[in-house]
Amino acid sequence: MVTTKTNEGKISIFDQLAPLDQEQLTFFQHAPSRLKAIVAIDNTTLGPAVGGVRMFPYPTEREAILDVLRLARAMTYKAALAGLNFGGGKAVIIGDPRRDKSEELFRAFGRFVHSLGGRYITSTDVGITIDDLLIIRQETPFVTGLPVDLGGGGDTSVATATGVWKGMKVFAKEVFGTDSLSGLRIVVQGVGKVGHSLLPHLVEEGAKIYITDSDEERLKAVSKEFPVTVLLPDAVFGIECDIFSPNAMGAVLNDETIPALRCPIVAGAANNQLAEPKHGYMLQKRNIWYAPDYVINSGGLINVCDELQGYCQPRAWRQIEKISETLTRIIAFSKEKGVPTSEAADWMAQKRIKIMREVQRIYVPTAAAVAPQNKGLG
Ligand code: NAI
């Protein structure tokens, strides 16, 4: 294979894409609006790539490229294991969401998304609001995650929290022999949109709930709403509990926190919980069951993908129910092969994509191909 180098002699873009067989990386710039955007289409075997657009002041282009590629790959795996017929993609806009937003920037981005012809469907992510998405939508229909009054599925956090709650029950069954959460001590880190939507389920189950959040106002408000014990943010890792549920930021499971954990289960919605793949092995070594984040938190993606067929909540919820079955299969695979659940999930996602690629090799005649032969037979 020919290896190409950049001017500085660094590894080329193609070398970044090749090891994971990632399909497409597109750079867009629009000087008048100061838009600098990158779209990564990781894999479209299962269908068009879906994934939000993130706006972040990346210090270097390299960091933006690595982030968009990593996030797009996670979307591929998430869609594959959620049983969706969508691929994985992601976009990043290099800029400060507090300073650099404008109508022209998002309209320019919308036109660029449209130019991809539906290979990539965008949505909200960190730094992007529904209002921004509505501007993008003025230029392209390849947008999802809209509010209910525009025919969308609305806030995804309810769907995400439902999947997390059901996922906790799967792991409780594995560890405690019953899927009831009654009496279990559950630490919820982050009571934002998802963490807050999770609490009514836990209260109804009769769990003993501990919460924390870096936003003191939020913590105070939520503690008035539900019967919970409040913890300081730094105290959550060392506390003895039955389930630790990260619902705040990523990389929360790392060299420092994993040795401190005193729980048999980690199950929460936060994206990219493992700082590095090796941390899946560290958890396994400590006999801590880890619910792979992109599986247990796929309720939100299921909701926004349902919207692309004309939103139907019962249909979306039926699909969310299947998250439990997938987690059960991941546990079985992990036990059979002796691998961490994080590795089991990756393997199962790759397998579905590989099998579907094989299926797509079956020749299916098009109408045009069949028509002349029919004439001949007549
Ligand atoms: P959010 O921004 O509404 O809530 C996050 C909460 O975590 C905030 O209240 C924030 O103050 C708190 N927080 C931040 N750093 C913290 C820390 N160090 N310690 C304690 N609390 C901290 O976000 P949302 O939508 O609830 O998402 C939570 C996580 O779930 C994120 O990682 C997100 O990427 C992920 N996720 C969300 C989905 C959704 O449907 N909203 C779907 C899939 C994943």
Short mmCIF file of N, CA, C and O in Angstrom, two decimals, residues 165-257:
data_model
loop_
_atom_site.label_atom_id
_atom_site.label_comp_id
_atom_site.label_asym_id
_atom_site.label_seq_id
_atom_site.Cartn_x
_atom_site.Cartn_y
_atom_site.Cartn_z
N TRP A 165 -32.41 2.34 32.58
CA TRP A 165 -33.14 1.66 33.67
C TRP A 165 -33.29 0.16 33.36
O TRP A 165 -32.97 -0.69 34.19
N LYS A 166 -33.76 -0.14 32.14
CA LYS A 166 -33.94 -1.56 31.76
C LYS A 166 -32.59 -2.30 31.77
O LYS A 166 -32.50 -3.46 32.16
N GLY A 167 -31.55 -1.59 31.34
CA GLY A 167 -30.22 -2.20 31.31
C GLY A 167 -29.71 -2.52 32.72
O GLY A 167 -29.10 -3.56 32.96
N MET A 168 -30.00 -1.63 33.66
CA MET A 168 -29.60 -1.88 35.06
C MET A 168 -30.23 -3.19 35.55
O MET A 168 -29.60 -3.97 36.27
N LYS A 169 -31.47 -3.41 35.14
CA LYS A 169 -32.19 -4.60 35.61
C LYS A 169 -31.53 -5.88 35.07
O LYS A 169 -31.47 -6.90 35.77
N VAL A 170 -31.03 -5.82 33.84
CA VAL A 170 -30.35 -6.98 33.26
C VAL A 170 -29.12 -7.35 34.10
O VAL A 170 -28.89 -8.51 34.43
N PHE A 171 -28.35 -6.33 34.47
CA PHE A 171 -27.12 -6.60 35.23
C PHE A 171 -27.44 -6.98 36.69
O PHE A 171 -26.74 -7.79 37.29
N ALA A 172 -28.53 -6.41 37.23
CA ALA A 172 -28.95 -6.79 38.58
C ALA A 172 -29.30 -8.29 38.61
O ALA A 172 -28.94 -9.02 39.53
N LYS A 173 -29.97 -8.74 37.56
CA LYS A 173 -30.35 -10.17 37.47
C LYS A 173 -29.08 -11.04 37.45
O LYS A 173 -29.00 -12.07 38.14
N GLU A 174 -28.10 -10.60 36.69
CA GLU A 174 -26.85 -11.37 36.59
C GLU A 174 -26.12 -11.44 37.94
O GLU A 174 -25.64 -12.50 38.35
N VAL A 175 -26.10 -10.32 38.66
CA VAL A 175 -25.30 -10.26 39.89
C VAL A 175 -26.09 -10.72 41.12
O VAL A 175 -25.57 -11.46 41.96
N PHE A 176 -27.35 -10.29 41.21
CA PHE A 176 -28.12 -10.58 42.43
C PHE A 176 -29.20 -11.65 42.24
O PHE A 176 -29.93 -11.98 43.17
N GLY A 177 -29.36 -12.14 41.00
CA GLY A 177 -30.32 -13.21 40.75
C GLY A 177 -31.75 -12.73 40.56
O GLY A 177 -32.65 -13.54 40.34
N THR A 178 -32.00 -11.43 40.68
CA THR A 178 -33.34 -10.89 40.43
C THR A 178 -33.20 -9.55 39.72
O THR A 178 -32.25 -8.80 39.98
N ASP A 179 -34.16 -9.26 38.84
CA ASP A 179 -34.03 -7.99 38.11
C ASP A 179 -34.69 -6.83 38.86
O ASP A 179 -34.71 -5.70 38.35
N SER A 180 -35.17 -7.10 40.07
CA SER A 180 -35.74 -5.99 40.85
C SER A 180 -34.61 -5.11 41.39
O SER A 180 -33.57 -5.60 41.82
N LEU A 181 -34.85 -3.81 41.35
CA LEU A 181 -33.85 -2.88 41.90
C LEU A 181 -34.21 -2.48 43.33
O LEU A 181 -33.53 -1.63 43.93
N SER A 182 -35.24 -3.11 43.86
CA SER A 182 -35.72 -2.77 45.21
C SER A 182 -34.61 -2.94 46.25
O SER A 182 -33.98 -4.00 46.33
N GLY A 183 -34.36 -1.90 47.00
CA GLY A 183 -33.37 -1.97 48.07
C GLY A 183 -31.93 -1.82 47.61
O GLY A 183 -31.02 -1.70 48.43
N LEU A 184 -31.70 -1.81 46.29
CA LEU A 184 -30.32 -1.67 45.81
C LEU A 184 -29.85 -0.22 45.99
O LEU A 184 -30.62 0.72 45.80
N ARG A 185 -28.58 -0.08 46.35
CA ARG A 185 -27.99 1.26 46.52
C ARG A 185 -27.43 1.71 45.17
O ARG A 185 -26.49 1.10 44.66
N ILE A 186 -28.06 2.73 44.62
CA ILE A 186 -27.66 3.18 43.27
C ILE A 186 -27.14 4.62 43.34
O ILE A 186 -27.84 5.52 43.82
N VAL A 187 -25.91 4.80 42.86
CA VAL A 187 -25.31 6.14 42.85
C VAL A 187 -25.44 6.72 41.43
O VAL A 187 -24.94 6.15 40.47
N VAL A 188 -26.15 7.83 41.32
CA VAL A 188 -26.37 8.47 40.02
C VAL A 188 -25.46 9.70 39.93
O VAL A 188 -25.68 10.69 40.63
N GLN A 189 -24.45 9.60 39.08
CA GLN A 189 -23.53 10.73 38.91
C GLN A 189 -24.03 11.59 37.74
O GLN A 189 -24.00 11.18 36.59
N GLY A 190 -24.51 12.78 38.05
CA GLY A 190 -25.06 13.66 37.02
C GLY A 190 -26.57 13.52 36.96
O GLY A 190 -27.10 12.47 36.59
N VAL A 191 -27.27 14.59 37.38
CA VAL A 191 -28.74 14.56 37.32
C VAL A 191 -29.20 15.65 36.35
O VAL A 191 -30.07 16.45 36.66
N GLY A 192 -28.58 15.64 35.18
CA GLY A 192 -29.02 16.52 34.09
C GLY A 192 -30.23 15.88 33.42
O GLY A 192 -31.06 15.25 34.09
N LYS A 193 -30.32 16.01 32.11
CA LYS A 193 -31.53 15.54 31.42
C LYS A 193 -31.74 14.03 31.60
O LYS A 193 -32.82 13.59 31.96
N VAL A 194 -30.70 13.22 31.35
CA VAL A 194 -30.88 11.77 31.44
C VAL A 194 -30.97 11.32 32.91
O VAL A 194 -31.88 10.56 33.28
N GLY A 195 -30.03 11.79 33.74
CA GLY A 195 -30.02 11.39 35.15
C GLY A 195 -31.36 11.71 35.82
O GLY A 195 -31.92 10.90 36.56
N HIS A 196 -31.88 12.87 35.52
CA HIS A 196 -33.17 13.29 36.09
C HIS A 196 -34.30 12.39 35.60
O HIS A 196 -35.17 11.99 36.37
N SER A 197 -34.29 12.04 34.32
CA SER A 197 -35.36 11.17 33.77
C SER A 197 -35.25 9.73 34.31
O SER A 197 -36.22 8.98 34.26
N LEU A 198 -34.07 9.38 34.79
CA LEU A 198 -33.87 8.03 35.33
C LEU A 198 -34.48 7.89 36.73
O LEU A 198 -34.96 6.82 37.12
N LEU A 199 -34.47 8.98 37.48
CA LEU A 199 -34.85 8.91 38.90
C LEU A 199 -36.27 8.38 39.16
O LEU A 199 -36.44 7.55 40.07
N PRO A 200 -37.31 8.79 38.41
CA PRO A 200 -38.64 8.26 38.71
C PRO A 200 -38.70 6.73 38.63
O PRO A 200 -39.38 6.08 39.43
N HIS A 201 -37.97 6.14 37.68
CA HIS A 201 -37.94 4.67 37.55
C HIS A 201 -37.32 4.04 38.80
O HIS A 201 -37.81 3.04 39.32
N LEU A 202 -36.23 4.65 39.27
CA LEU A 202 -35.52 4.08 40.42
C LEU A 202 -36.36 4.23 41.69
O LEU A 202 -36.39 3.33 42.54
N VAL A 203 -37.05 5.37 41.80
CA VAL A 203 -37.92 5.59 42.96
C VAL A 203 -39.04 4.54 42.95
O VAL A 203 -39.31 3.89 43.96
N GLU A 204 -39.64 4.35 41.79
CA GLU A 204 -40.75 3.39 41.68
C GLU A 204 -40.31 1.97 42.03
O GLU A 204 -41.05 1.20 42.61
N GLU A 205 -39.06 1.65 41.70
CA GLU A 205 -38.53 0.30 41.99
C GLU A 205 -38.19 0.13 43.47
O GLU A 205 -37.92 -0.97 43.93
N GLY A 206 -38.10 1.23 44.19
CA GLY A 206 -37.75 1.14 45.61
C GLY A 206 -36.25 1.06 45.86
O GLY A 206 -35.81 0.49 46.87
N ALA A 207 -35.47 1.65 44.94
CA ALA A 207 -34.01 1.65 45.14
C ALA A 207 -33.64 2.71 46.18
O ALA A 207 -34.40 3.64 46.43
N LYS A 208 -32.46 2.54 46.80
CA LYS A 208 -31.91 3.58 47.71
C LYS A 208 -31.01 4.44 46.85
O LYS A 208 -29.95 3.99 46.38
N ILE A 209 -31.42 5.67 46.62
CA ILE A 209 -30.76 6.49 45.58
C ILE A 209 -29.83 7.54 46.18
O ILE A 209 -30.20 8.27 47.10
N TYR A 210 -28.62 7.59 45.62
CA TYR A 210 -27.64 8.63 45.97
C TYR A 210 -27.39 9.43 44.69
O TYR A 210 -27.23 8.84 43.62
N ILE A 211 -27.37 10.75 44.81
CA ILE A 211 -27.10 11.54 43.61
C ILE A 211 -25.96 12.54 43.84
O ILE A 211 -25.70 12.94 44.98
N THR A 212 -25.35 12.90 42.72
CA THR A 212 -24.37 13.99 42.79
C THR A 212 -24.40 14.75 41.48
O THR A 212 -24.85 14.23 40.45
N ASP A 213 -23.94 16.00 41.51
CA ASP A 213 -23.86 16.80 40.30
C ASP A 213 -22.91 17.97 40.59
O ASP A 213 -22.87 18.47 41.72
N SER A 214 -22.17 18.38 39.58
CA SER A 214 -21.26 19.50 39.80
C SER A 214 -22.02 20.83 39.87
O SER A 214 -21.47 21.83 40.31
N ASP A 215 -23.26 20.82 39.42
CA ASP A 215 -24.10 22.02 39.46
C ASP A 215 -24.92 22.00 40.76
O ASP A 215 -25.90 21.25 40.88
N GLU A 216 -24.49 22.84 41.71
CA GLU A 216 -25.11 22.78 43.05
C GLU A 216 -26.59 23.13 43.03
O GLU A 216 -27.39 22.55 43.75
N GLU A 217 -26.95 24.09 42.18
CA GLU A 217 -28.35 24.51 42.09
C GLU A 217 -29.23 23.34 41.65
O GLU A 217 -30.30 23.09 42.18
N ARG A 218 -28.73 22.66 40.65
CA ARG A 218 -29.45 21.52 40.08
C ARG A 218 -29.61 20.43 41.15
O ARG A 218 -30.67 19.83 41.32
N LEU A 219 -28.52 20.19 41.84
CA LEU A 219 -28.51 19.16 42.88
C LEU A 219 -29.55 19.47 43.94
O LEU A 219 -30.31 18.59 44.38
N LYS A 220 -29.61 20.72 44.33
CA LYS A 220 -30.56 21.15 45.36
C LYS A 220 -31.99 20.94 44.87
O LYS A 220 -32.84 20.38 45.56
N ALA A 221 -32.25 21.37 43.63
CA ALA A 221 -33.60 21.27 43.07
C ALA A 221 -34.04 19.81 42.96
O ALA A 221 -35.17 19.45 43.35
N VAL A 222 -33.14 18.96 42.47
CA VAL A 222 -33.50 17.55 42.26
C VAL A 222 -33.70 16.84 43.61
O VAL A 222 -34.59 15.99 43.75
N SER A 223 -32.91 17.24 44.61
CA SER A 223 -33.04 16.57 45.91
C SER A 223 -34.37 16.94 46.60
O SER A 223 -34.82 16.22 47.49
N LYS A 224 -34.97 18.05 46.18
CA LYS A 224 -36.29 18.40 46.73
C LYS A 224 -37.39 17.61 46.04
O LYS A 224 -38.45 17.38 46.60
N GLU A 225 -37.11 17.18 44.80
CA GLU A 225 -38.13 16.52 43.98
C GLU A 225 -38.25 15.03 44.28
O GLU A 225 -39.33 14.45 44.15
N PHE A 226 -37.13 14.40 44.66
CA PHE A 226 -37.13 12.93 44.84
C PHE A 226 -36.51 12.55 46.20
O PHE A 226 -35.68 13.29 46.73
N PRO A 227 -36.89 11.37 46.73
CA PRO A 227 -36.28 10.92 47.99
C PRO A 227 -34.87 10.37 47.74
O PRO A 227 -34.70 9.19 47.43
N VAL A 228 -33.89 11.23 47.84
CA VAL A 228 -32.51 10.84 47.51
C VAL A 228 -31.54 11.35 48.57
O VAL A 228 -31.86 12.27 49.32
N THR A 229 -30.36 10.74 48.62
CA THR A 229 -29.28 11.25 49.47
C THR A 229 -28.27 11.94 48.56
O THR A 229 -27.90 11.38 47.52
N VAL A 230 -27.85 13.12 48.97
CA VAL A 230 -26.92 13.90 48.13
C VAL A 230 -25.47 13.62 48.53
O VAL A 230 -25.15 13.56 49.72
N LEU A 231 -24.62 13.42 47.51
CA LEU A 231 -23.20 13.19 47.76
C LEU A 231 -22.39 14.30 47.09
O LEU A 231 -22.83 14.87 46.09
N LEU A 232 -21.20 14.55 47.61
CA LEU A 232 -20.29 15.50 46.95
C LEU A 232 -19.74 14.82 45.69
O LEU A 232 -19.50 13.61 45.70
N PRO A 233 -19.51 15.58 44.60
CA PRO A 233 -19.07 14.96 43.34
C PRO A 233 -17.86 14.02 43.49
O PRO A 233 -17.84 12.94 42.91
N ASP A 234 -16.87 14.40 44.30
CA ASP A 234 -15.67 13.57 44.40
C ASP A 234 -15.87 12.32 45.24
O ASP A 234 -15.05 11.39 45.20
N ALA A 235 -16.98 12.27 46.02
CA ALA A 235 -17.18 11.14 46.94
C ALA A 235 -17.75 9.92 46.23
O ALA A 235 -17.74 8.83 46.79
N VAL A 236 -18.23 10.09 45.00
CA VAL A 236 -19.02 9.01 44.39
C VAL A 236 -18.22 7.74 44.09
O VAL A 236 -18.77 6.65 44.09
N PHE A 237 -16.92 7.89 43.83
CA PHE A 237 -16.17 6.71 43.40
C PHE A 237 -15.88 5.74 44.55
O PHE A 237 -15.87 4.54 44.36
N GLY A 238 -15.67 6.29 45.73
CA GLY A 238 -15.27 5.43 46.85
C GLY A 238 -16.44 4.85 47.63
O GLY A 238 -16.25 4.00 48.50
N ILE A 239 -17.64 5.26 47.34
CA ILE A 239 -18.76 4.83 48.18
C ILE A 239 -19.21 3.41 47.83
O ILE A 239 -19.24 3.02 46.66
N GLU A 240 -19.49 2.62 48.87
CA GLU A 240 -19.93 1.25 48.63
C GLU A 240 -21.39 1.28 48.16
O GLU A 240 -22.25 1.89 48.80
N CYS A 241 -21.65 0.66 47.02
CA CYS A 241 -23.01 0.66 46.48
C CYS A 241 -23.20 -0.57 45.60
O CYS A 241 -22.27 -1.37 45.42
N ASP A 242 -24.40 -0.73 45.05
CA ASP A 242 -24.68 -1.88 44.19
C ASP A 242 -24.53 -1.52 42.70
O ASP A 242 -24.10 -2.35 41.91
N ILE A 243 -24.94 -0.31 42.36
CA ILE A 243 -24.78 0.14 40.96
C ILE A 243 -24.24 1.57 40.95
O ILE A 243 -24.79 2.45 41.61
N PHE A 244 -23.18 1.76 40.18
CA PHE A 244 -22.68 3.12 39.94
C PHE A 244 -23.14 3.51 38.55
O PHE A 244 -22.87 2.81 37.58
N SER A 245 -23.85 4.63 38.46
CA SER A 245 -24.45 5.02 37.18
C SER A 245 -23.91 6.37 36.70
O SER A 245 -24.39 7.44 37.11
N PRO A 246 -22.91 6.34 35.79
CA PRO A 246 -22.35 7.62 35.29
C PRO A 246 -23.28 8.24 34.25
O PRO A 246 -23.55 7.63 33.20
N ASN A 247 -23.76 9.43 34.52
CA ASN A 247 -24.64 10.13 33.58
C ASN A 247 -24.19 11.57 33.39
O ASN A 247 -25.01 12.46 33.21
N ALA A 248 -22.86 11.76 33.44
CA ALA A 248 -22.33 13.12 33.28
C ALA A 248 -21.34 13.14 32.12
O ALA A 248 -21.73 13.14 30.96
N MET A 249 -20.07 13.08 32.44
CA MET A 249 -19.06 13.26 31.39
C MET A 249 -18.38 11.93 31.02
O MET A 249 -18.57 10.92 31.68
N GLY A 250 -17.56 11.98 29.96
CA GLY A 250 -16.84 10.79 29.49
C GLY A 250 -15.56 10.55 30.28
O GLY A 250 -15.23 11.30 31.20
N ALA A 251 -14.87 9.46 29.93
CA ALA A 251 -13.58 9.07 30.52
C ALA A 251 -13.64 8.96 32.04
O ALA A 251 -12.65 9.14 32.74
N VAL A 252 -14.82 8.64 32.54
CA VAL A 252 -15.03 8.58 33.98
C VAL A 252 -14.45 7.28 34.58
O VAL A 252 -14.21 7.21 35.79
N LEU A 253 -14.22 6.29 33.72
CA LEU A 253 -13.64 5.03 34.18
C LEU A 253 -12.19 4.99 33.71
O LEU A 253 -11.92 4.80 32.52
N ASN A 254 -11.28 5.23 34.64
CA ASN A 254 -9.87 5.41 34.26
C ASN A 254 -8.94 4.82 35.33
O ASN A 254 -9.41 4.21 36.30
N ASP A 255 -7.64 5.05 35.17
CA ASP A 255 -6.64 4.47 36.10
C ASP A 255 -6.89 4.88 37.55
O ASP A 255 -6.61 4.10 38.46
N GLU A 256 -7.41 6.08 37.76
CA GLU A 256 -7.62 6.55 39.14
C GLU A 256 -8.93 6.05 39.73
O GLU A 256 -8.98 5.64 40.89
N THR A 257 -9.99 6.10 38.92
CA THR A 257 -11.32 5.82 39.49
C THR A 257 -11.60 4.32 39.63
O THR A 257 -12.26 3.91 40.59
#
